[in-house]
Each structure stands twice: as C-alpha cells, then as structure tokens.
XYZ file of C-alpha atoms in Angstrom:
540
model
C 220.254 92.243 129.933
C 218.900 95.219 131.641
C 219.540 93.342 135.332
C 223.620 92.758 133.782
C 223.367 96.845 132.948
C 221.953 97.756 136.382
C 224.297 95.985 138.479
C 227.477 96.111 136.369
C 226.557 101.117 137.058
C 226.056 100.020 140.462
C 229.815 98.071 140.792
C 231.028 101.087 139.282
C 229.319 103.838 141.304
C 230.493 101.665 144.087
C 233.836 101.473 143.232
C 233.831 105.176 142.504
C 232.665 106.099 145.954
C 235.303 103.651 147.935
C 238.104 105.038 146.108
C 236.594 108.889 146.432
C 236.320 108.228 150.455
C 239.890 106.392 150.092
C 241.264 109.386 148.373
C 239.654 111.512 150.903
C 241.171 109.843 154.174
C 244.046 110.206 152.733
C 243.820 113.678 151.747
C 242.661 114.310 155.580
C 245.299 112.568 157.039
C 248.014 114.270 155.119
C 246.580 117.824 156.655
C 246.161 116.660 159.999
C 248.040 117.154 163.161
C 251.646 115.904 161.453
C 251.730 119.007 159.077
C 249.619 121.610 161.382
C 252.921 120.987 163.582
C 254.920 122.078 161.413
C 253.167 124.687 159.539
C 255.095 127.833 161.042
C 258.409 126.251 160.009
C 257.018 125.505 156.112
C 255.925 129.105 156.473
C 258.986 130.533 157.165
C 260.672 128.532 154.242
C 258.041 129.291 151.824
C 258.489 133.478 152.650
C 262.673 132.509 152.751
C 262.527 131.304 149.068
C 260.757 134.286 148.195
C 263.026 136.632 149.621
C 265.686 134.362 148.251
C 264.287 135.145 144.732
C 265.215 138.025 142.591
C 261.775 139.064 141.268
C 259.621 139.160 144.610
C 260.944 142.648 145.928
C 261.010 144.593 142.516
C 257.619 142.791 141.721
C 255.560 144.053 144.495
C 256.942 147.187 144.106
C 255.623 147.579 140.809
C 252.511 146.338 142.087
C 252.846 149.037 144.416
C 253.086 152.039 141.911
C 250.299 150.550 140.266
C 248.081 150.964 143.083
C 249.167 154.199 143.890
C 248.981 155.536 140.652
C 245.038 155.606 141.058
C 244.514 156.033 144.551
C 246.240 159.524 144.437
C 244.527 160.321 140.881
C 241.430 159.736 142.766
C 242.763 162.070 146.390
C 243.844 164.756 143.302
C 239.906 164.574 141.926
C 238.750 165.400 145.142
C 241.032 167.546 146.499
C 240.973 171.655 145.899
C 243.367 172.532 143.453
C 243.906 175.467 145.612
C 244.718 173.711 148.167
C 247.926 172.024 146.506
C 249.243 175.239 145.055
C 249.663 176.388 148.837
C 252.311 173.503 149.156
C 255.735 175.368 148.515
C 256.762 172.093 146.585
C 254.005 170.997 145.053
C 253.642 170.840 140.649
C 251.340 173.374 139.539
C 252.159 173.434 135.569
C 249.702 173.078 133.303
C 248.941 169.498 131.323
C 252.149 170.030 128.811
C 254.636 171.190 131.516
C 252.986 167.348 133.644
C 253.003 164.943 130.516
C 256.303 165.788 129.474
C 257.817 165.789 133.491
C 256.131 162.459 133.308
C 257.635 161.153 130.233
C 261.062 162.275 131.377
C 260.670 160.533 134.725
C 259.272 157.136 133.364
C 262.321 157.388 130.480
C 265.562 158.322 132.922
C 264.218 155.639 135.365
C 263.713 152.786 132.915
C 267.210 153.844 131.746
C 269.018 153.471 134.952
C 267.106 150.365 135.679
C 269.038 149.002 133.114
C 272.296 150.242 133.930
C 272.031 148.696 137.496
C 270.824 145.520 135.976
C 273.779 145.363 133.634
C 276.004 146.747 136.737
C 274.668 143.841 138.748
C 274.891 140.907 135.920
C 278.920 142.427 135.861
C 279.471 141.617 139.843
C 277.723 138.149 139.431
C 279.997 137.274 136.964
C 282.685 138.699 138.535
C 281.654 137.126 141.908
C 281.282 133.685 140.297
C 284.618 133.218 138.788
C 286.686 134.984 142.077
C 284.613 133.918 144.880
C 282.861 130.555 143.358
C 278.514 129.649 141.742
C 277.697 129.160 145.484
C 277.832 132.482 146.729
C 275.525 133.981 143.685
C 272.990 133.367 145.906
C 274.577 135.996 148.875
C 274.331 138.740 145.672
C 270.786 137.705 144.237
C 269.662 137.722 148.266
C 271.228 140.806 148.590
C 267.833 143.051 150.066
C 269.376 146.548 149.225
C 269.591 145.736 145.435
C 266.352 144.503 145.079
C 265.071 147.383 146.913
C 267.146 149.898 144.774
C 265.564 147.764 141.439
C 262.230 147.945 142.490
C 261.856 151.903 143.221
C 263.275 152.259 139.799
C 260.589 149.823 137.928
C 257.877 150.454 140.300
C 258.619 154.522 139.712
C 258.331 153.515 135.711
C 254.822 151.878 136.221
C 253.678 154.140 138.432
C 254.781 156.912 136.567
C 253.274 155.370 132.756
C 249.967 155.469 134.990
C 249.928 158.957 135.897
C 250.943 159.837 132.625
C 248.093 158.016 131.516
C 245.560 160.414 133.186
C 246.770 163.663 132.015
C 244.059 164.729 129.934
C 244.105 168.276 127.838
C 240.462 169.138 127.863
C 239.600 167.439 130.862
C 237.948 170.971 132.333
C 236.369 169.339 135.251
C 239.461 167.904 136.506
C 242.402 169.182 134.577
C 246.123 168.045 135.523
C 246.704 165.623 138.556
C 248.782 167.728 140.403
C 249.282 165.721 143.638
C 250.506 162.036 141.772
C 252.435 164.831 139.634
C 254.167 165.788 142.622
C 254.609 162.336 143.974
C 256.004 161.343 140.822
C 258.859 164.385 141.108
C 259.844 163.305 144.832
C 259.833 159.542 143.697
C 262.430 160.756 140.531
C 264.616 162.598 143.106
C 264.800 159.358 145.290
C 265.513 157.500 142.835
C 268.282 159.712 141.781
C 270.039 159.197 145.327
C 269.263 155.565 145.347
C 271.475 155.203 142.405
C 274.463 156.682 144.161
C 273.430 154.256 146.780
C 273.380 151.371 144.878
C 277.107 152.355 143.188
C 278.889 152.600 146.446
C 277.075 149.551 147.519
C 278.386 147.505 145.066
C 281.525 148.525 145.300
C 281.520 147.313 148.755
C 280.037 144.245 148.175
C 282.763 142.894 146.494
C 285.305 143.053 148.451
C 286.564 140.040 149.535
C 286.368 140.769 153.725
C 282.328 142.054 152.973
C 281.769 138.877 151.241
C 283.200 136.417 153.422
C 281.828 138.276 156.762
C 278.000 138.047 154.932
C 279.004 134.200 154.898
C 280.136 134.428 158.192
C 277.156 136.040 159.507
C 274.971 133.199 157.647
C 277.219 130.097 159.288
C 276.893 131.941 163.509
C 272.600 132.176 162.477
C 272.688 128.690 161.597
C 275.020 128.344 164.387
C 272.498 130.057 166.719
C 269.588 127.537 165.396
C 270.853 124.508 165.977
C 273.194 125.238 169.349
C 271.899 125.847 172.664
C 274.158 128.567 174.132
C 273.840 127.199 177.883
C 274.561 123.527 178.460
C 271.415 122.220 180.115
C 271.046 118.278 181.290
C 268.891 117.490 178.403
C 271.559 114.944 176.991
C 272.234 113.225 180.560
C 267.832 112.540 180.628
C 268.319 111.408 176.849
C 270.941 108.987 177.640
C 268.680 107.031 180.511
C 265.886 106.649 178.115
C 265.639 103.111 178.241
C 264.578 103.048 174.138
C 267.973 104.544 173.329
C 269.476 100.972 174.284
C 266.685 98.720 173.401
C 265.114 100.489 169.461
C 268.339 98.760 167.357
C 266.835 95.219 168.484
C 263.453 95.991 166.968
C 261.991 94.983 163.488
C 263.826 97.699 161.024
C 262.334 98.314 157.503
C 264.699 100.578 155.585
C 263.496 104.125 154.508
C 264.430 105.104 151.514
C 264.231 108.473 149.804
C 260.803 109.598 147.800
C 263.019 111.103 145.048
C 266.142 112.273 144.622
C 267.749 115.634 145.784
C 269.549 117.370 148.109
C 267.781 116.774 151.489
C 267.170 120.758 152.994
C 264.740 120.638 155.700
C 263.483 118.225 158.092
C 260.445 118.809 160.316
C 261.095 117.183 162.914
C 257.295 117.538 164.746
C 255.954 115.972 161.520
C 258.204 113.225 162.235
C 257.399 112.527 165.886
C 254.085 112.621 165.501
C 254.352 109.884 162.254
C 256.615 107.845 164.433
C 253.580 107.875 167.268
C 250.916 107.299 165.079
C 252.821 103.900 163.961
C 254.549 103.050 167.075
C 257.733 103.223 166.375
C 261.049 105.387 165.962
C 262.550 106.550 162.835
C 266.082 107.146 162.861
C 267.623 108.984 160.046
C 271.125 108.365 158.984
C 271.738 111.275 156.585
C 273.040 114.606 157.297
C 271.528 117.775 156.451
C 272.258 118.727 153.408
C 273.537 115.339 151.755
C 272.592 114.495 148.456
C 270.648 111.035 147.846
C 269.129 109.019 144.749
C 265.374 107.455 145.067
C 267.360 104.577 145.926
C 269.037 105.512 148.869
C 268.280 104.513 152.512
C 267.791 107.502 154.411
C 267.134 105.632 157.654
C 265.355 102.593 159.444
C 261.664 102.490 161.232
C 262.050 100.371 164.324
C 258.628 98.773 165.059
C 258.002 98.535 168.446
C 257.362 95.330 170.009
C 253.399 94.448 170.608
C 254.048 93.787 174.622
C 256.370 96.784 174.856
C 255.922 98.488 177.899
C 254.253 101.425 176.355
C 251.675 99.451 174.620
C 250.504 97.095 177.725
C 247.954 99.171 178.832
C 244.314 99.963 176.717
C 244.028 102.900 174.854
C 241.911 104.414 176.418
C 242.671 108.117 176.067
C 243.769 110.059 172.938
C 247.019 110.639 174.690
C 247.739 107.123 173.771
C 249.539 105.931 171.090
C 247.492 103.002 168.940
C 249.559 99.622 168.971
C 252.384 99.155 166.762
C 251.848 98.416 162.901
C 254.272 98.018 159.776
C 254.762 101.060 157.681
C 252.136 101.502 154.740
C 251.899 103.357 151.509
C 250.439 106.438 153.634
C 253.668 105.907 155.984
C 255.490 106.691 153.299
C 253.695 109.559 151.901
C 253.422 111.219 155.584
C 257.428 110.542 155.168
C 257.827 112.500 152.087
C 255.987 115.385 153.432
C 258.216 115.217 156.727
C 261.558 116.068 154.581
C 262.148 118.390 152.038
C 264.190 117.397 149.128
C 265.971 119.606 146.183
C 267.643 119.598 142.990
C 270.518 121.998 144.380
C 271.394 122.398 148.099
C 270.711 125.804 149.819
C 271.881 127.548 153.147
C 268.356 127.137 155.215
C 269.436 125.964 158.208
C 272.881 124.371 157.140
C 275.795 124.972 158.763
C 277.774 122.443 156.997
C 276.480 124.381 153.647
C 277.369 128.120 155.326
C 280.671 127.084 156.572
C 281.430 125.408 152.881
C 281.013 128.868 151.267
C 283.724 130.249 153.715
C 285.828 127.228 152.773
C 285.082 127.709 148.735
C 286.095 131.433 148.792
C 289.381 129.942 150.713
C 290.164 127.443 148.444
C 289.802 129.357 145.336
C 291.888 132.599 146.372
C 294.375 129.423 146.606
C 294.230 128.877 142.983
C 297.284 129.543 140.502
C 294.569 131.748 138.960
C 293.919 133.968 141.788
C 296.901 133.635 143.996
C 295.436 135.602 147.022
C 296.906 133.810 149.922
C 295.321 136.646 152.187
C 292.351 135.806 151.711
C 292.341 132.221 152.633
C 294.035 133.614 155.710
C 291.293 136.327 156.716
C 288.445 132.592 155.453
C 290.499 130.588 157.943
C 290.140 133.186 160.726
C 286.193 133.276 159.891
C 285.921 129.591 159.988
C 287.887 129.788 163.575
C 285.345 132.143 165.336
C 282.610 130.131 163.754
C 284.176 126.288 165.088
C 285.098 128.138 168.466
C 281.356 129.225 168.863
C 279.866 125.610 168.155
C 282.603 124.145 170.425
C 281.502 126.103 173.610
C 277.526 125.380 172.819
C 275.364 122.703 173.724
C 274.960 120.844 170.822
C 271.735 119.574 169.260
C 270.727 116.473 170.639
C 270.243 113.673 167.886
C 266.918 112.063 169.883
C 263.563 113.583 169.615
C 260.668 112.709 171.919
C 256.705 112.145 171.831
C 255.547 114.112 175.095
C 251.489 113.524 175.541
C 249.928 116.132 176.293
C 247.671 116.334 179.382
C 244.148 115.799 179.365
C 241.826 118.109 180.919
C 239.165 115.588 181.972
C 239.656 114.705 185.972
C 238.614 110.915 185.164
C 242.063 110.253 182.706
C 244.611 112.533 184.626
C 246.374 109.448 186.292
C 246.166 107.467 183.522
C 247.710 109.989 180.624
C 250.001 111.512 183.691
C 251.241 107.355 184.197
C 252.762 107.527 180.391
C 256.588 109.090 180.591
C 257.509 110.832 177.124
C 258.983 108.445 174.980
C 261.633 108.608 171.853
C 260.106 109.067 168.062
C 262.906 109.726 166.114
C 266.700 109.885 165.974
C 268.745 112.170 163.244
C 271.666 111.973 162.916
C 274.378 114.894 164.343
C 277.365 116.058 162.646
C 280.295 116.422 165.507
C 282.797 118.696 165.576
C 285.647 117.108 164.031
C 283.384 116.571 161.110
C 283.152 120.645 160.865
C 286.648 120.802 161.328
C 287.803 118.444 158.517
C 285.350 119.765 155.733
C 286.313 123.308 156.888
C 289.981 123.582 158.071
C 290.838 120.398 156.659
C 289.771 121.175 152.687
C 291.762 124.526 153.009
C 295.155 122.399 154.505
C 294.813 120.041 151.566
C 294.795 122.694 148.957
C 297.673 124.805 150.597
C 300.276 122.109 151.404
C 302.838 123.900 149.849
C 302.029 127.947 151.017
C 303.839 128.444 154.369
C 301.605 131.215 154.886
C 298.236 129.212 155.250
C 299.964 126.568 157.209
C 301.356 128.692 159.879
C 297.593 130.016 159.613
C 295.923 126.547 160.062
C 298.197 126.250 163.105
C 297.471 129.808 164.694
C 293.496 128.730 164.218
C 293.605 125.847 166.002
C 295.219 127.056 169.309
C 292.602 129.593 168.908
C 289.955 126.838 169.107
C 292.014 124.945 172.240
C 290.491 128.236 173.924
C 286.775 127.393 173.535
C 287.264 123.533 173.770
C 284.710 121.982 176.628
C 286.476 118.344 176.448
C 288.683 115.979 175.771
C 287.582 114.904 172.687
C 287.740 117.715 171.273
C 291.300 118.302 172.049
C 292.075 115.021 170.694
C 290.335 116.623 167.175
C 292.676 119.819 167.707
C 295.710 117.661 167.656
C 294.788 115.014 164.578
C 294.361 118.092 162.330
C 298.017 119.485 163.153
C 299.722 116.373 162.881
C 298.242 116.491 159.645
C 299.266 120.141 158.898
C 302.953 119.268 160.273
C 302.811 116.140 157.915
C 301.558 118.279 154.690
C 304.709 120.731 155.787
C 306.918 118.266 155.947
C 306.237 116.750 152.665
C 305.578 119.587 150.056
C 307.283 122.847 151.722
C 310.189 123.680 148.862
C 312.514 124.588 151.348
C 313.790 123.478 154.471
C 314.124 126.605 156.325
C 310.836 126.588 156.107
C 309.784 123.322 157.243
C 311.714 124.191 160.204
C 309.523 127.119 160.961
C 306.421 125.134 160.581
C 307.498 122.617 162.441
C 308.756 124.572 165.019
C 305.435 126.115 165.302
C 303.603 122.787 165.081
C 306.252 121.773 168.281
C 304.604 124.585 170.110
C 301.221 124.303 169.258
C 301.354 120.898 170.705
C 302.480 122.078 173.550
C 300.153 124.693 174.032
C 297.062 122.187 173.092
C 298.423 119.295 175.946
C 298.982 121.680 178.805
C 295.938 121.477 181.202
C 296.104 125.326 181.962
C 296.348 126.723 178.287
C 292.769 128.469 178.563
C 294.708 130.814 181.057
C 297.742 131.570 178.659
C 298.646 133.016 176.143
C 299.868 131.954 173.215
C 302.379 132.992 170.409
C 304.788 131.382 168.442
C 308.011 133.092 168.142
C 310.884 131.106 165.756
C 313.848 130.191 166.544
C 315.719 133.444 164.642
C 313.519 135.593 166.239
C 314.781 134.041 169.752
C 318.295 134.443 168.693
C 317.728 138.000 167.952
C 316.328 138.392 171.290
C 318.697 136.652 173.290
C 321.496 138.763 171.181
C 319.805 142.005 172.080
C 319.763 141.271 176.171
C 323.030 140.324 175.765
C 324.048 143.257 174.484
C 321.734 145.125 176.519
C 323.782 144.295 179.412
C-alpha cells in the first residue's frame, strides 16, 4: 500500500514539474526576440492611451503638489526666516494671516475646478450631438485642458498639505513661509489659467478648429504609413520569387483570438513568427476592421520541405529551422502580434482619421444641422489629405525576414549565401478605397445640395493635380460620373442640373487632358459666359 502511495506522489510531482517547465517555455518564448522587436512600438501605445485618458495629466499633478507640499515645508525648516522676509514678494504674516490664505486658496481652486469640469462636460455634449461620439476623444485628448484641470486639483492638494503644517505654537519653526508663498504664486496662476481655459474653449468649438485638429491627425497618420520619396522598394518586392509561388503552398486559415476592432499590428513580431515556422502569413483585414472570434483574418502558407531556402543545414542561427504546421504557441505568438479592441481608435489609422472628417461632413448635412459650409470647408480637408497620399510612396503590403550577419569569419559565406526572404503580407488599402469612404459617403448624403456637389467636383480636379498615374485618374473620373449621376437624379430643379453638369462636362475635360498639371482650372457657367461675352461686346 505504501509502494501504491509512493509512486502514485511521484506521478504527480512528475507531472507537476513537466507542466511547470511546459508553462515555462512557453512563458520564455512569448518574451523572446518576437516581442523585444516590438517593444518600442507597444511602448509608445501604452504612453498614447495614457495621454489619451482624462485622469493621467490631472493625476500626476496632484501627485505633484503632494510632493511638493513637504519638500518645501522641509527647505522652509531649514531656511532663515530672515532670509525670506528679504524677498520683496515673499508671505511674512503670522500663522492666522497663512491658515486662512491657505483655506481661501484650496476653497476658490476646488471651486473653479468644478466650474471647468461642468464647462467641459457642456462642450462634450455639445460636441457629440453637432460634430458626432467619435470626435469626444479630440476634446478628452485635448493636452491644454488637462493641464488647466490639473494645476487647479494639484494646487487644492498641495495647498490642504501646507495648510496642514501651520502650527500656532510651533516656536521652533513657526509659519512655513516659503510653501506659503508658493501657494500665493500657484493661486495667481491659476487665476490666469482660467481665462486661458475660457477662451480656449471657445475656440475649440468651432467647427474649422475642430475639423483642422482632425486634419492634423489624418496627414500624421499620413506621414506614418507614406514614404514621401518614391524609392524602388516595390520594383525589388515584385521580383521576389515567393510573391508568385506562397498562394500554392499548404494554407491553414487564421482566425481572430477574440473579437474587436483590430488597432495595431506589429509587424516585426510577425516576421519573426513567420521565420520561426517557415512560412508567410498574409493578413487579409484592414486596419481598423472589426472581426468576431470567428473570423479569418488571414492564411499561413507553409513552406515546402525542399524549398530552396530550406535545402541547405542549419547550421548558423541566421537560419531559419525547417518548416512546421502552426501550433497552439503559433497561435498565442499570433495574438500577441495584433492588438484587438472593443471600440476602434485613431493610432495609426488613416481610414479612422479621415472618417472623423467625413462624420463632421455628413452630419452638418443633416435636416437637424443644415450647415452646408461646413461639409464644404470637411471636403476641402479631405482633398489636401487624398492629394498628399496620392503623391507618396505608398506602404508596401510585403514584409521581409533579412538575417542578420554573423560576426564569426568561419559562417560569413554561408549566412551572406541566404537573400532576405518574404514573412508576411498585409493587406493595403488603395486610393480609391480612401476616396469612396471619404468623398464618396459625403456625395451620397448630399445628392440633392448643389452646393456640395459643385464642391465634390472642385475637389477632385484638385486631386488630378497630385495624381502619379493612370489609375488613379481612372478613380478621379468613376467618382464624378457618380456625382453627375446623383445630380442628375435628385437636383429639384433643372437649372441646376445644368450647372452641375456643365461643371461635371468640364471637369472631365480637365481630368483627360495630358497637360492639366500645368493649367489651371475653373469652372465658369454658361450665364456667367454670356455675361462676359455681352460685356466685350459692348466693350467694343
């Protein structure tokens, strides 16, 4: 019975340890080399979101006053008191004249803390009903409010400290003159930070401030994704030799590890997970697409085991093992690779940054609102954003494993012998995707304003300036045969699907002519021809 005991602990400590060591590996090869890659980029998103929240700014500044609160009760106790009365401006009252400075101070600011919380709830309401939910996030973001919030609380804390310390009989030490003093400057800061903050919002919610801040977001997203010099990167991608062969592999389907919005890919995470399995993973959903736990996101093409890249040994750590079928820790190195949410954000999305622009656009359209100026000054935002991507180098969609050299003489031919080869494929919105979910969601919603149209049609001979090909052109013109055909159909009056169409006519022409990026265009109507032709008639 004893023997039966003994062995039965010993299957268990056994079985403890394998799955401890298992749980271990794993654990270590979750923080190796796929996340180190990518740890500056996770970084950056972890310090984004808390920039991106409202509490992080007023919260350390609280912190702050509560760390200078003792650190200048501390300089006051060893500091000569006649020392501070020889500053002009400095409190030298006695412990009445500082506790009741200090209760005043710690009251007011508390006081207009509130006011410019209830002055800032106002705006977000405000801002969510004109302007639509999404751009909440440009006012909660907003770094001067936060500021402006958290010199008022951190002035309260900071000030409840100090007022701590006064002490009547305290004969040794008396009244803290210096935090006193601090305390005074911080109130009259304070006091001009309000005025600030009032002009500030009133600025902020103007339409033009609001849709330039979107603006600004859509060109940095603009700048992270597009190269601004075309370089031959594309022309090398296109002779890979994998780029023709990787659809004829073994596929197994990747599908999401949860559901969300998908935010962030890290794409060095990626590459070196393809490597480590021998394959390429090719993603088929955009950046910020929504998908279900039972979506496929994309395919893992196995490599074949006498692939070129596998004949040789490995013999070096520059070489890739040989090729295996995803795992269960494939698919947790996966989920770590992409970052999923419950609601989409702007972090790196232009097709998210541009959609605010549209939003604001689309709801000035509204029988509610009625501000067909607006959607005018939106659709000349969304053209200087389209016409910057259109004259970029856009990001490439492959992504390749280069091996790094080896420093040891012995290897040098061998790891120098292995060409860099492709990982992973994403997949890249064009620009006649950006142009229908910008440009094109405004022209559906203002078929029937003859304003917008004509303003539709002004933005895209804009963009015929900064177009770099022929496809493009071919975008230009789809989207105004479509504004011509929304004209045609809904405009009440047919004076005024004449103008359109007139303008349409010469937009066309402008678009087809193979020196219009030397010219300038402007539509002029057909009365406004007849008035001219009347005038040099008469002028003669």
């Amino acid at each position: 019975m004893s023997d039966h005991t003994n062995n039965k602990h010993k299957n268990l400590l056994h079985r403890f340890i394998t799955i401890s060591l298992h749980s271990v590996k794993h654990f270590t090869s979750l923080l190796s080399k796929q996340n180190l890659t990518s740890l500056p980029d996770r970084l950056k998103n972890i310090w984004e979101r808390l920039l991106g929240t409202y509490w992080f700014i007023p919260t350390s500044f609280v912190l702050l006053g509560i760390l200078l609160a003792p650190l200048l009760i501390s300089i006051d106790q060893r500091l000569d008191r006649e020392t501070v009365r020889d500053i002009s401006f400095a409190f030298t009252g006695d412990d009445d004249a500082a506790r009741a400075i200090m209760t005043s101070i710690a009251g007011a600011v508390l006081g207009v803390a509130g006011t410019t919380f209830s002055i800032t709830i106002a705006v977000l309401s405000m801002a969510s009903s004109q302007f639509g939910p999404r751009l909440l996030r440009n006012f909660l973001t907003d770094t001067s409010n936060q500021l402006v919030l958290g010199a008022f609380i951190g002035t309260f804390s900071y000030s409840l400290l100090v007022l701590k310390s006064i002490h009547k009989f305290d004969v040794s030490f008396g009244v803290p003159q210096l935090a006193v003093t601090f305390a005074i400057v911080m109130a009259i800061i304070c006091a001009l930070l309000l005025v600030y903050f009032i002009q500030h919002m009133v600025h902020a919610i103007q339409a033009s401030h609001v849709i330039q801040g979107a603006s600004d977001d859509a060109i940095a997203n603009i700048d992270y994704w597009y190269s601004e010099t075309c370089d031959i990167e594309h022309q090398r991608d296109a002779a890979d030799k994998d780029i023709d062969d990787y659809l004829s592999w073994a596929a197994a389907p990747i599908y999401a590890p949860t559901s969300g919005y998908l935010q962030q890919i890290y794409i060095d995470a990626l590459i070196i997970l393809a490597k480590d399995y021998g394959g390429i993973i090719r993603l088929q959903t955009n950046l910020g697409s929504f998908v279900t736990d039972k979506n496929i996101m994309g395919y893992f093409y196995q490599r074949p085991a006498r692939d070129d890249s596998y004949l040789q040994k490995t013999k070096t750590s520059n070489l890739a093992i040989m090729p295996r079928a995803p795992d269960a820790l494939f698919w947790q190195r996966f989920a770590t690779g992409i970052e999923l949410e419950q609601r989409p954000s702007h972090n790196n999305d232009i097709g998210y940054s541009l959609g605010q622009i549209t939003e604001i656009a689309i709801r000035a359209l509204s029988p509610g609102i009625n501000d067909p100026k607006t959607a005018v000054n939106c659709i000349q935002s969304l053209s200087s954003c389209l016409s910057l991507m259109m004259r970029r180098q856009p990001p490439s969609p492959y992504h390749f494993y280069h091996p790094a050299r080896n420093k040891d003489i012995n290897e040098v031919t061998v790891s120098q012998s292995r060409a860099s080869t492709l990982a992973v494929v994403t997949k890249t919105p064009k620009i006649s995707d950006f142009i229908d979910t910008s440009l094109g969601e405004i022209r559906r919603y203002a078929t029937a304003d003859l304003m917008v149209l004509k303003a539709l049609c002004q933005a895209l001979t804009d963009l015929n300036y900064a177009r770099v090909n022929s496809a493009q052109r071919q975008s230009l013109l789809h989207e105004l045969k479509l504004i011509e055909a929304a004209g045609q159909q809904n405009l009440a009056y047919d004076e005024l699907t004449t103008d359109l169409l007139d303008m349409c006519w010469q937009a066309r022409q402008f678009i087809q002519s193979e020196d219009a990026q030397h010219q300038y265009f402007t539509y002029t109507s057909t009365f406004d021809r007849h008035i001219s032709k009347a005038l040099e008639s008469q002028s003669r």
